[in-house]
Coordinates of C-alpha atoms and ligand atoms in Angstrom, one line a residue:
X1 CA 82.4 90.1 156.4
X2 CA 85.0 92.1 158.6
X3 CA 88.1 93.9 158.6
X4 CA 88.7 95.5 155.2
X5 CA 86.0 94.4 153.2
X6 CA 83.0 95.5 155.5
X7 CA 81.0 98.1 155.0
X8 CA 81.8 100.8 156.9
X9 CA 79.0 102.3 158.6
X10 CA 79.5 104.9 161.4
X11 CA 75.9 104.2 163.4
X12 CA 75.6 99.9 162.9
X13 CA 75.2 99.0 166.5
X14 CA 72.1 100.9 166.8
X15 CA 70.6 100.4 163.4
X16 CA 69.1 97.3 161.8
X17 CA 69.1 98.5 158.3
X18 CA 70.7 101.5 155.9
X19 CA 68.8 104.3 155.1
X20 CA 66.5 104.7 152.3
X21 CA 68.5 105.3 149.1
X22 CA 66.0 108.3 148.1
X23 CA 66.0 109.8 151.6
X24 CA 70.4 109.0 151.7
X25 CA 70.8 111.4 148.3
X26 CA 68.2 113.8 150.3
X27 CA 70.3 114.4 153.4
X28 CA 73.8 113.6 151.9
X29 CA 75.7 116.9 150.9
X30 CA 78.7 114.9 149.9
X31 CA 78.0 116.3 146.1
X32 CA 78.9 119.8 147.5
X33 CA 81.3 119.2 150.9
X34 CA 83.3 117.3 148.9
X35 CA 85.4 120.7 148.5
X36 CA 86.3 120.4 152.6
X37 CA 88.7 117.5 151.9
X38 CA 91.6 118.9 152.5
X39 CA 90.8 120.9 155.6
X40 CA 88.7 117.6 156.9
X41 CA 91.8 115.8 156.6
X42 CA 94.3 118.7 158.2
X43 CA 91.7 118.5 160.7
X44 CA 91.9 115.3 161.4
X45 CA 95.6 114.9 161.2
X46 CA 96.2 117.6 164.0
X47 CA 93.7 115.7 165.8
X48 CA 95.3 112.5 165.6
X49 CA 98.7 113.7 166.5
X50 CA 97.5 115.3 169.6
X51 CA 95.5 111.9 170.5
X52 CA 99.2 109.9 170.2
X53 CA 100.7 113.1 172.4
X54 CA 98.5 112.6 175.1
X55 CA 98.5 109.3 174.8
X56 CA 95.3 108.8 174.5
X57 CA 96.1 106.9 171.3
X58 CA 99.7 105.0 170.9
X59 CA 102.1 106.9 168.5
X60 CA 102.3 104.1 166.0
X61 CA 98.5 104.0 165.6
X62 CA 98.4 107.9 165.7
X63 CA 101.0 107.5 163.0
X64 CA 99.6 105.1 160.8
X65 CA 96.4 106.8 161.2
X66 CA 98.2 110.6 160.1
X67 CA 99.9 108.5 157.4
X68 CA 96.9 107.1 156.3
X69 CA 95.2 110.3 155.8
X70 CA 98.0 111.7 153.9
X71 CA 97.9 109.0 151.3
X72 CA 94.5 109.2 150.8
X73 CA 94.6 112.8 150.2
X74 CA 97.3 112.1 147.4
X75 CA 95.2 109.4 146.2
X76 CA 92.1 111.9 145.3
X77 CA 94.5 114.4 144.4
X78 CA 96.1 112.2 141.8
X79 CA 92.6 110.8 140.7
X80 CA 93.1 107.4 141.7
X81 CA 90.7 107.7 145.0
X82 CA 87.4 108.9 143.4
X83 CA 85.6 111.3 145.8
X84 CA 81.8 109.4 145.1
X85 CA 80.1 106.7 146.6
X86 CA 76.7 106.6 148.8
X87 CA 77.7 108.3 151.5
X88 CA 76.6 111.2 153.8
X89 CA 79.6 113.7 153.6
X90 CA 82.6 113.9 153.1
X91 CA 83.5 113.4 156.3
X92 CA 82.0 109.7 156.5
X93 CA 83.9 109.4 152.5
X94 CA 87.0 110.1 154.8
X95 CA 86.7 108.0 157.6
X96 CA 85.2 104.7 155.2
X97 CA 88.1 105.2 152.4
X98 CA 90.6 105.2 155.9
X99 CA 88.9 102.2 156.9
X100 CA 89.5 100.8 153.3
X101 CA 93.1 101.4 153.8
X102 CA 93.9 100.9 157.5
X103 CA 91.6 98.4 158.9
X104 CA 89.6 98.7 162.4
X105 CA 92.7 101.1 163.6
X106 CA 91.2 103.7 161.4
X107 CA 88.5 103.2 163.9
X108 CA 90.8 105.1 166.3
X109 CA 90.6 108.5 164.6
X110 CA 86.8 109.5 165.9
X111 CA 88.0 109.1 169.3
X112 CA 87.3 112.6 171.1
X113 CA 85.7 113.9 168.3
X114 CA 82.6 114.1 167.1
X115 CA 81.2 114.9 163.9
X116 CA 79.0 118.5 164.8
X117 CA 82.8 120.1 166.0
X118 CA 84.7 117.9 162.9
X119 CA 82.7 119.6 160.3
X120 CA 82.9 123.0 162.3
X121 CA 86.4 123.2 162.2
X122 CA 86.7 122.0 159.1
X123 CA 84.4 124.8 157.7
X124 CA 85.8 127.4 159.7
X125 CA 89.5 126.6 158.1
X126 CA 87.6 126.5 154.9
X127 CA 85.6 129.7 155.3
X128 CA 89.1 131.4 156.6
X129 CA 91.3 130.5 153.3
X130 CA 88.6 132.0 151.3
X131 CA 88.6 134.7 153.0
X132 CA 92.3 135.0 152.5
X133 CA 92.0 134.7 148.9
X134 CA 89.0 137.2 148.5
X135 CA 90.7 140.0 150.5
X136 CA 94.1 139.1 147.8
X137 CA 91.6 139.4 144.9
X138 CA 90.5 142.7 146.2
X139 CA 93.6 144.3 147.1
X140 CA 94.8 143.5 143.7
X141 CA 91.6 145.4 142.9
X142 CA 92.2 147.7 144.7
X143 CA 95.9 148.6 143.7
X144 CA 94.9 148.5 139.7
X145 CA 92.2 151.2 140.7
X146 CA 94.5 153.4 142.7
X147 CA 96.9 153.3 139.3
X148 CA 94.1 154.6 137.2
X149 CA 93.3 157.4 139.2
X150 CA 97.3 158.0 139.1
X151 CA 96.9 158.5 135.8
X152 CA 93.9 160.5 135.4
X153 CA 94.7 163.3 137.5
X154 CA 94.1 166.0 135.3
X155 CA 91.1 164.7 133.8
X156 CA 88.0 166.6 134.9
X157 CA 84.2 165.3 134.5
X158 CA 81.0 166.3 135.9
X159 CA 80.5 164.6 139.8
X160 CA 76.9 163.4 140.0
X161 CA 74.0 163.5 142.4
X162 CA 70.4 162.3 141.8
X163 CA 72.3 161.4 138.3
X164 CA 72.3 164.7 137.3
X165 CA 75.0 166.7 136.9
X166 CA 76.1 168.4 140.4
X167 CA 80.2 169.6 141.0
X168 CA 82.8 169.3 138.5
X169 CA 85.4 166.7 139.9
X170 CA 88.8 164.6 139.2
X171 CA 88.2 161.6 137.7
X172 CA 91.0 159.9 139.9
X173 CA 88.9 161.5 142.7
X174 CA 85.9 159.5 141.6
X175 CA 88.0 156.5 141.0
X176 CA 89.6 156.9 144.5
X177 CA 85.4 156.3 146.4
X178 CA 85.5 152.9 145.0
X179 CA 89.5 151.9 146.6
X180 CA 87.8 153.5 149.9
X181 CA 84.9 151.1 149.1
X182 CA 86.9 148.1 149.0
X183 CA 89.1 149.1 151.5
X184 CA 86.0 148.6 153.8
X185 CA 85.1 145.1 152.3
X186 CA 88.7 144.1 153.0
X187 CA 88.4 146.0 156.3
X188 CA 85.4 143.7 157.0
X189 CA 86.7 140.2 155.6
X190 CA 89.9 140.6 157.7
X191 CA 87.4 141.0 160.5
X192 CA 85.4 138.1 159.1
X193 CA 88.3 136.2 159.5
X194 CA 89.2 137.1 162.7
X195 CA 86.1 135.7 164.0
X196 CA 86.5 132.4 162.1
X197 CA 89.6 131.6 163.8
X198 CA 88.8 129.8 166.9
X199 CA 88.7 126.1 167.2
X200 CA 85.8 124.4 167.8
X201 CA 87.4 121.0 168.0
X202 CA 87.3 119.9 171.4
X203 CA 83.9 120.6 171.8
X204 CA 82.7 117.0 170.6
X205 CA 78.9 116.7 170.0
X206 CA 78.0 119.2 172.0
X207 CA 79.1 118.7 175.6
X208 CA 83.0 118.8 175.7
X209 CA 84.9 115.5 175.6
X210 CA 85.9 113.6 178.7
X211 CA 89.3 112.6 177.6
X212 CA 92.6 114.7 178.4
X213 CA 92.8 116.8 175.2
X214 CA 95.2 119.2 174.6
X215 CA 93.3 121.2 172.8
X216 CA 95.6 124.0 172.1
X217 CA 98.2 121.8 170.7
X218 CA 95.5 121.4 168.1
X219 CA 95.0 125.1 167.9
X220 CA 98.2 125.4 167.3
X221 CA 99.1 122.9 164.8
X222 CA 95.9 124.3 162.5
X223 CA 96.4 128.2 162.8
X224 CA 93.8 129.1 165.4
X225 CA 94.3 132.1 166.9
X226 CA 91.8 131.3 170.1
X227 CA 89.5 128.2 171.6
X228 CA 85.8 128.1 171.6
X229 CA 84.6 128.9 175.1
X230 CA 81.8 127.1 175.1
X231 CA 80.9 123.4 173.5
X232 CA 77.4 124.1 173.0
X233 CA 77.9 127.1 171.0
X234 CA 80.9 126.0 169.3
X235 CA 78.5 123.6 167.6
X236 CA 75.6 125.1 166.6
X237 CA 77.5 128.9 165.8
X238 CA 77.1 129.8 162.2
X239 CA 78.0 133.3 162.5
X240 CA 81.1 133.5 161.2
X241 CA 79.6 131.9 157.7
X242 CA 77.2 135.2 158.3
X243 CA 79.8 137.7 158.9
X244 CA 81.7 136.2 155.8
X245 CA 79.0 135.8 153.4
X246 CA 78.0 139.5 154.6
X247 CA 81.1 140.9 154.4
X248 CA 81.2 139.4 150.2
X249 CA 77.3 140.4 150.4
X250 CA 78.5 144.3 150.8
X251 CA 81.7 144.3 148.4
X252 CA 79.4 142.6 145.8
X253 CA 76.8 145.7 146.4
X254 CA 80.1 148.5 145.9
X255 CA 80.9 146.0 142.5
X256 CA 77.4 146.4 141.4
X257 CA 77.2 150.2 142.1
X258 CA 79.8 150.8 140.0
X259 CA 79.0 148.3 137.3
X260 CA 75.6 149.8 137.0
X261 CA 78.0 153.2 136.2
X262 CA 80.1 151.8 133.7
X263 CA 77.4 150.4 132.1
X264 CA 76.0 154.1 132.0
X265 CA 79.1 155.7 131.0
X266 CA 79.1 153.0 128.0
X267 CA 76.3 154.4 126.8
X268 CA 75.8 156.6 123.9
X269 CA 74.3 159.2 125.8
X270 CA 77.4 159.5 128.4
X271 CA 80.2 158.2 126.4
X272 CA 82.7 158.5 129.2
X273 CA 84.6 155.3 128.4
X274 CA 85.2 152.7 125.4
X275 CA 85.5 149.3 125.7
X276 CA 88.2 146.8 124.0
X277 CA 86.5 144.4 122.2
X278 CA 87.8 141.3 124.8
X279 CA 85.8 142.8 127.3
X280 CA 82.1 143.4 125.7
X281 CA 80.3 141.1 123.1
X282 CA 78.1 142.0 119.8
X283 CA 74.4 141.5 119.3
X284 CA 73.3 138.4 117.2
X285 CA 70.9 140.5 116.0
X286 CA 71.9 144.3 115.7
X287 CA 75.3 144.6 113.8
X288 CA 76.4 147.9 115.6
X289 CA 76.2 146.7 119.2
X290 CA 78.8 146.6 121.5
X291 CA 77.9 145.5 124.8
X292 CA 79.4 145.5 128.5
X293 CA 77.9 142.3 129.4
X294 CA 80.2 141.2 132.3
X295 CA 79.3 144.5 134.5
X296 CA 75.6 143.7 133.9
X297 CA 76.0 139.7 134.7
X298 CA 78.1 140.9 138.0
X299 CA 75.2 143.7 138.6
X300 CA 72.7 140.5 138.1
X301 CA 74.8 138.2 140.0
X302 CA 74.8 140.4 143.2
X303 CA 70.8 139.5 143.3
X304 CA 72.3 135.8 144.3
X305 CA 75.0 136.6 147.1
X306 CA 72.2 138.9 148.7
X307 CA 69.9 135.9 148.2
X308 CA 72.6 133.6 149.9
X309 CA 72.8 136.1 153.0
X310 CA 69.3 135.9 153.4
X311 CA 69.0 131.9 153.1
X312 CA 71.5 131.7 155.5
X313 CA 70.1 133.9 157.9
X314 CA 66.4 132.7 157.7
X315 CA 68.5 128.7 157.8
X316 CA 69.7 129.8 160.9
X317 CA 66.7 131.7 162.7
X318 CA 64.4 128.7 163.8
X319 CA 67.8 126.7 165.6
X320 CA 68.0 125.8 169.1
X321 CA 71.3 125.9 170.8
X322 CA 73.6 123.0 169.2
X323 CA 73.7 121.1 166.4
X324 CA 70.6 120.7 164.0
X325 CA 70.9 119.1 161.0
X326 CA 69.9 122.0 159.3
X327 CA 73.3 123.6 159.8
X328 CA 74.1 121.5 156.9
X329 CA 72.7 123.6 154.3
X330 CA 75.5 126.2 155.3
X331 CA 77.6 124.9 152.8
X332 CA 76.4 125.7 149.7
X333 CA 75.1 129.0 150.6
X334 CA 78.6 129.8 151.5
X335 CA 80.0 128.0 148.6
X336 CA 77.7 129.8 146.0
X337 CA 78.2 133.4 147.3
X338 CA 82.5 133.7 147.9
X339 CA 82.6 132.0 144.5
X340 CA 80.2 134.3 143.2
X341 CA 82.3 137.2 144.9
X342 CA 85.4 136.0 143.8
X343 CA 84.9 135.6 140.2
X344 CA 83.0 139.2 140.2
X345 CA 86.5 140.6 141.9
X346 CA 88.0 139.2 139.6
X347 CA 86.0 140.0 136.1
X348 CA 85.7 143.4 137.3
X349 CA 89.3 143.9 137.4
X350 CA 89.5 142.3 133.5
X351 CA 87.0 144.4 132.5
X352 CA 89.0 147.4 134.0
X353 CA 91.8 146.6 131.8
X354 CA 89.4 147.1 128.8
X355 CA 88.1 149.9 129.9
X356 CA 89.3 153.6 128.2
X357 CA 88.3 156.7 129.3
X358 CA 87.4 159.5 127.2
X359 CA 89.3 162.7 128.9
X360 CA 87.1 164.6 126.0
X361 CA 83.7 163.5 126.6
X362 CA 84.2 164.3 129.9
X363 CA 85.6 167.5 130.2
X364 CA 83.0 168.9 127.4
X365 CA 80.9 167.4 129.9
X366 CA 82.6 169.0 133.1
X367 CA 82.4 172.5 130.7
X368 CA 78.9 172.8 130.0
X369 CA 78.6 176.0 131.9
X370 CA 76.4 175.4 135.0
X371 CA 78.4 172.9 137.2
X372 CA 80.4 175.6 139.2
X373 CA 76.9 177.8 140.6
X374 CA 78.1 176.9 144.0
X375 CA 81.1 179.3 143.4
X376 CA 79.0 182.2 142.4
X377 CA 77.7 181.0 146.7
X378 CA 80.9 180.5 147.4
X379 CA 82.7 183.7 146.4
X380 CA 79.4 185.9 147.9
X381 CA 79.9 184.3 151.1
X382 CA 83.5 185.4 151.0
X383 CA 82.7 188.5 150.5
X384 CA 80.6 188.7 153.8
X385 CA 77.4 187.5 152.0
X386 CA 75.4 185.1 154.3
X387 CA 75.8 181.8 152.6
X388 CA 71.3 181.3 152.2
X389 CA 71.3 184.8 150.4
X390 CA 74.4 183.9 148.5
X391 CA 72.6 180.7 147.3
X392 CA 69.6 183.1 146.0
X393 CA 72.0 185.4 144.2
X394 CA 73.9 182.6 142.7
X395 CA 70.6 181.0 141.4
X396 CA 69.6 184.3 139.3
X397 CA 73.0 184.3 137.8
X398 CA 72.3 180.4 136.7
X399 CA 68.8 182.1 135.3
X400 CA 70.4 184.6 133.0
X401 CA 73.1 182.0 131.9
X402 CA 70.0 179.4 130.8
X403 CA 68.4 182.1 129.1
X404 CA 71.7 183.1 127.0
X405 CA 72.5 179.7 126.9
X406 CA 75.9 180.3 127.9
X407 CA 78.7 179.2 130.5
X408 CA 78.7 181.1 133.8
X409 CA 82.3 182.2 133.2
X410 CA 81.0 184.0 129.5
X411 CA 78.3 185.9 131.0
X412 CA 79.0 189.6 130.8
X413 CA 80.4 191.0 134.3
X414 CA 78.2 193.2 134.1
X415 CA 75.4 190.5 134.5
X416 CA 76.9 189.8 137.7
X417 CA 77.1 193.3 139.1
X418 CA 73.7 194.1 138.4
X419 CA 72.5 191.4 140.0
X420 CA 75.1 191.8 143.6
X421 CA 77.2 194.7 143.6
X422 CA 79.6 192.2 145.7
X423 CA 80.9 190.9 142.4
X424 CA 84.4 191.4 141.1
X425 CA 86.0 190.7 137.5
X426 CA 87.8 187.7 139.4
X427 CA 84.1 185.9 140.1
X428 CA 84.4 184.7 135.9
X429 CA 87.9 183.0 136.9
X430 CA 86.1 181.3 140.1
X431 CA 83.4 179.4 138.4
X432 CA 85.5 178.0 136.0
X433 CA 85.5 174.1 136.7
X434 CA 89.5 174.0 137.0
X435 CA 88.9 177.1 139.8
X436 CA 86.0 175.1 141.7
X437 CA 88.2 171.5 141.5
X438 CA 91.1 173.3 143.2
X439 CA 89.0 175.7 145.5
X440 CA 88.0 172.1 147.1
X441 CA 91.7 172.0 149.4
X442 CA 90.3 170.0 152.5
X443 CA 91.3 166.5 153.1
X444 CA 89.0 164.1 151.1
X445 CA 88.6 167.0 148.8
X446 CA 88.6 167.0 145.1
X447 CA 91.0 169.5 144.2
X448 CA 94.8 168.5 142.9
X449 CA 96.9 168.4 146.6
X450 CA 94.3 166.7 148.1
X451 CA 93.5 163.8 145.5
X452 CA 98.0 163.6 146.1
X453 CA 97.7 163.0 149.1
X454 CA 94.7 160.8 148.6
X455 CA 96.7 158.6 146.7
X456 CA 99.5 158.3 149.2
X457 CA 97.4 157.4 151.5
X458 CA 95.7 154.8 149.2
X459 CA 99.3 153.2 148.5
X460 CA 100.0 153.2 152.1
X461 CA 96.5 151.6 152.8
X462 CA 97.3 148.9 150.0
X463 CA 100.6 148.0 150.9
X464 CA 99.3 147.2 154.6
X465 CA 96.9 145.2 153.8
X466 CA 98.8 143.3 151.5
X467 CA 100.9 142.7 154.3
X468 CA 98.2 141.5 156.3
X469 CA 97.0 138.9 153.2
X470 CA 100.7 137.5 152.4
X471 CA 101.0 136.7 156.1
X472 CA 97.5 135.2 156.7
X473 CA 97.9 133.2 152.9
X474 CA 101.1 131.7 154.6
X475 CA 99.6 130.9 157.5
X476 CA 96.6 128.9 155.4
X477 CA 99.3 127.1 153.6
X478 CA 101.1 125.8 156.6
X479 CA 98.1 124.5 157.8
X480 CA 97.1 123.2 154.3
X481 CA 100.5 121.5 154.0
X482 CA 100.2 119.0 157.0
X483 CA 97.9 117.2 154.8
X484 CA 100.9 117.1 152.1
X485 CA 103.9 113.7 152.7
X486 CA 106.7 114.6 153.2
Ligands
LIG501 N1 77.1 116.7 157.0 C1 76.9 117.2 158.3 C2 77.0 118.8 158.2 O1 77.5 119.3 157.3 C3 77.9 116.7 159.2 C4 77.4 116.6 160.6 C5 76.4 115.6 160.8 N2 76.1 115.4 162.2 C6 75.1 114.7 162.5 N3 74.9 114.5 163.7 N4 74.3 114.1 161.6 O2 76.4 119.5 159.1

């Protein structure tokens, strides 16, 4: 056989027979790179194109070749390529179904390349579109959150430390720590991003190539802000799959946090929000049940993406400089955990939409009387007291408001001025829990002006980094679209 109907194997000079079947579905991770496709063939395409520029190729064969790849892309999109067969990756998919089509002038397309800075680059422009789509997903987040806090300006409820009730706050304040929260994720995917986007390609198997590349025309022509300085590194580095799957790793820990609180404020025993029935499931079992399954599952789920920073990391910790076969396994790690992310962004925000919060519950909460001690501190300390001694006084005041079981701001004055002669009638209007929200007038604080300017700042902050996404997300499709005919 020859021509078309060969087999097409990448390695037959040097070998006498194929691989083991058992030890070919071992090593092959065509099952889960099959999702590099379109970036392989981008890739491959800019590559091409640059190899007919330099002449290192002639145009019509870099043509054909670019052409070629196009089709075939169509082909698998439209179902009539199937993506399977015995092979190793989708990489050696591509180049065999070319050679299918083409004929030895497929053959022509591996010149300069190898496959250790092929499958870099294709991963990197893989790793950087998700990234695109992640950061989208949790500006949109994001923006939702900063409209609930809009609207829940005036509702008080108790702030928390240790879980137990500490300062009375807004609960758009509260809302406001997770936007800040996933303004840092975003903060560190856009940097995650930035460090994904410099070309490998060029780099060959690990010592450079030693034909006249232009290797920023390919830069260029797939979106790459710089060039790998260094083939051996360019290779074997990994870290930007770290910095992304940490970078998910940390907004899925802020998404667990505050699942594990909305499951708490579900509870009987808080009450702080309802749930719409599309967003929490019944018991099979117990008739009354109403359950907020989807926080718990992204609470669960988290377990898994910090699992997937850790496999990557201990994948990478035994590697030499260059490429080890090992670096294979980077894949599906990455895979598992920005899917994982993603669809967590995304069910949080659904389960947002469900979510209802009960004003009531929590200002009954916010008003149980013992909330705003730091006042009775507060006020003393105004009044000259030094703030340790103040923090004494106000603690004997909580005492005779536990013993009469009463709110600080319905204790008798005169329980006051027994106890500091520093007190005024105006100390009963200062530890009520509207009077401590808007004593707290600093930046970041909780109290009316501030949470207003909070949310400026949080619109401002979201509008910028939607800014940022559009531009990068057109970018990606540029790139993406040289693997489209045109
Ligand atoms: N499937 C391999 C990977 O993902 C491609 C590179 C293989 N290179 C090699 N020399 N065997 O890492």
């Amino acid at each position: 056989m020859s021509g078309k109907d060969a087999p097409h194997m990448m390695w037959g000079g040097r070998f006498h027979e194929a691989l083991d079947p058992d030890l070919l579905s071992f090593t092959s991770s065509f099952g889960t790179d099959r999702r590099l496709l379109r970036w392989d063939v981008v890739a491959s395409i800019a590559h091409v194109q640059m190899l007919g520029a330099t002449g290192i190729i002639t145009d019509p064969d870099a043509t054909a070749i670019a052409s070629g790849l196009r089709a075939l892309l169509a082909d698998a999109a439209s179902g009539e390529l199937k993506i399977e067969g015995p092979y190793e990756d989708i990489h050696s998919f591509v180049e065999a179904a070319l050679y299918q089509r083409l004929g030895p002038v497929a053959g022509r397309l591996h010149t300069a390349r190898s496959r250790n800075d092929q499958v870099a680059t294709a991963f990197r422009l893989f790793v950087k579109d998700q990234l695109v789509d992640l950061i989208a997903l949790t500006i949109d987040l994001m923006k939702a959150t900063v409209a609930r806090a809009e609207a829940t300006v005036d509702v008080l409820l108790p702030g928390f430390t240790h879980l137990q009730h500490a300062q009375p706050v807004r609960l758009a304040h509260h809302l406001l720590s997770y936007v800040w929260m996933l303004d840092r994720d975003a903060d560190r995917m856009v940097e995650s991003y930035r460090r994904a986007d410099v070309l490998p390609l060029g780099s060959g198997a690990l010592a450079g190539v030693s034909f006249p590349i232009d290797r920023q025309r390919v830069a260029d022509a797939l979106g790459f802000a710089r060039l790998s300085d260094n083939s051996v590194d360019a290779t074997g580095d990994r870290d930007f799959a770290v910095d992304a799957v940490a970078a998910a790793a940390q907004l899925m820990i802020h998404l667990s946090r505050w699942s594990e609180e909305l499951v708490l404020w579900a509870s009987d025993e808080f009450a702080f929000i309802a749930l719409a029935d599309r967003v929490a499931t019944g018991s099979s079992l117990m008739p009354q049940k109403k359950n907020p399954d989807p926080v718990e599952l992204i609470r669960g789920r988290t377990g898994r993406v910090c699992g997937a920073l850790s496999a990557l990391l201990t994948m990478l910790k035994g590697l030499p400089a260059g490429y080890s076969r090992d670096l294979q396994e980077d894949k599906e790690i990455v895979f598992e955990a920005l899917d994982l992310v993603s669809a967590s962004v995304r069910a949080m925000h659904t389960f947002l939409k469900g979510v209802t919060f009960s004003a009531a519950r929590m200002g009954e909460a916010a008003h149980r009387g013992l909330l705003t001690a730091t006042e009775i501190a507060d006020y003393l300390v105004r009044k000259g007291m030094p703030f340790r001694d103040a923090h004494e006084v106000a603690g004997r005041v909580v005492q005779e408001a536990l013993g009469r079981g009463c709110p600080l701001w319905e204790l008798p004055l005169d329980v006051y001025t027994k106890i500091t002669p520093l007190a005024g009638a105006d100390i009963l209007d200062a530890v009520r829990p509207l009077a401590a929200v808007e004593a707290k007038r600093v930046p970041g604080g909780t109290a009316k002006a501030a949470v207003q300017a909070q949310l400026a700042d949080a619109h401002r902050q979201v509008a910028g980094r939607r800014a940022w996404a559009e531009e990068a997300a057109r970018r990606m499709q540029r790139v993406a679209a040289l693997g489209d005919r045109g």
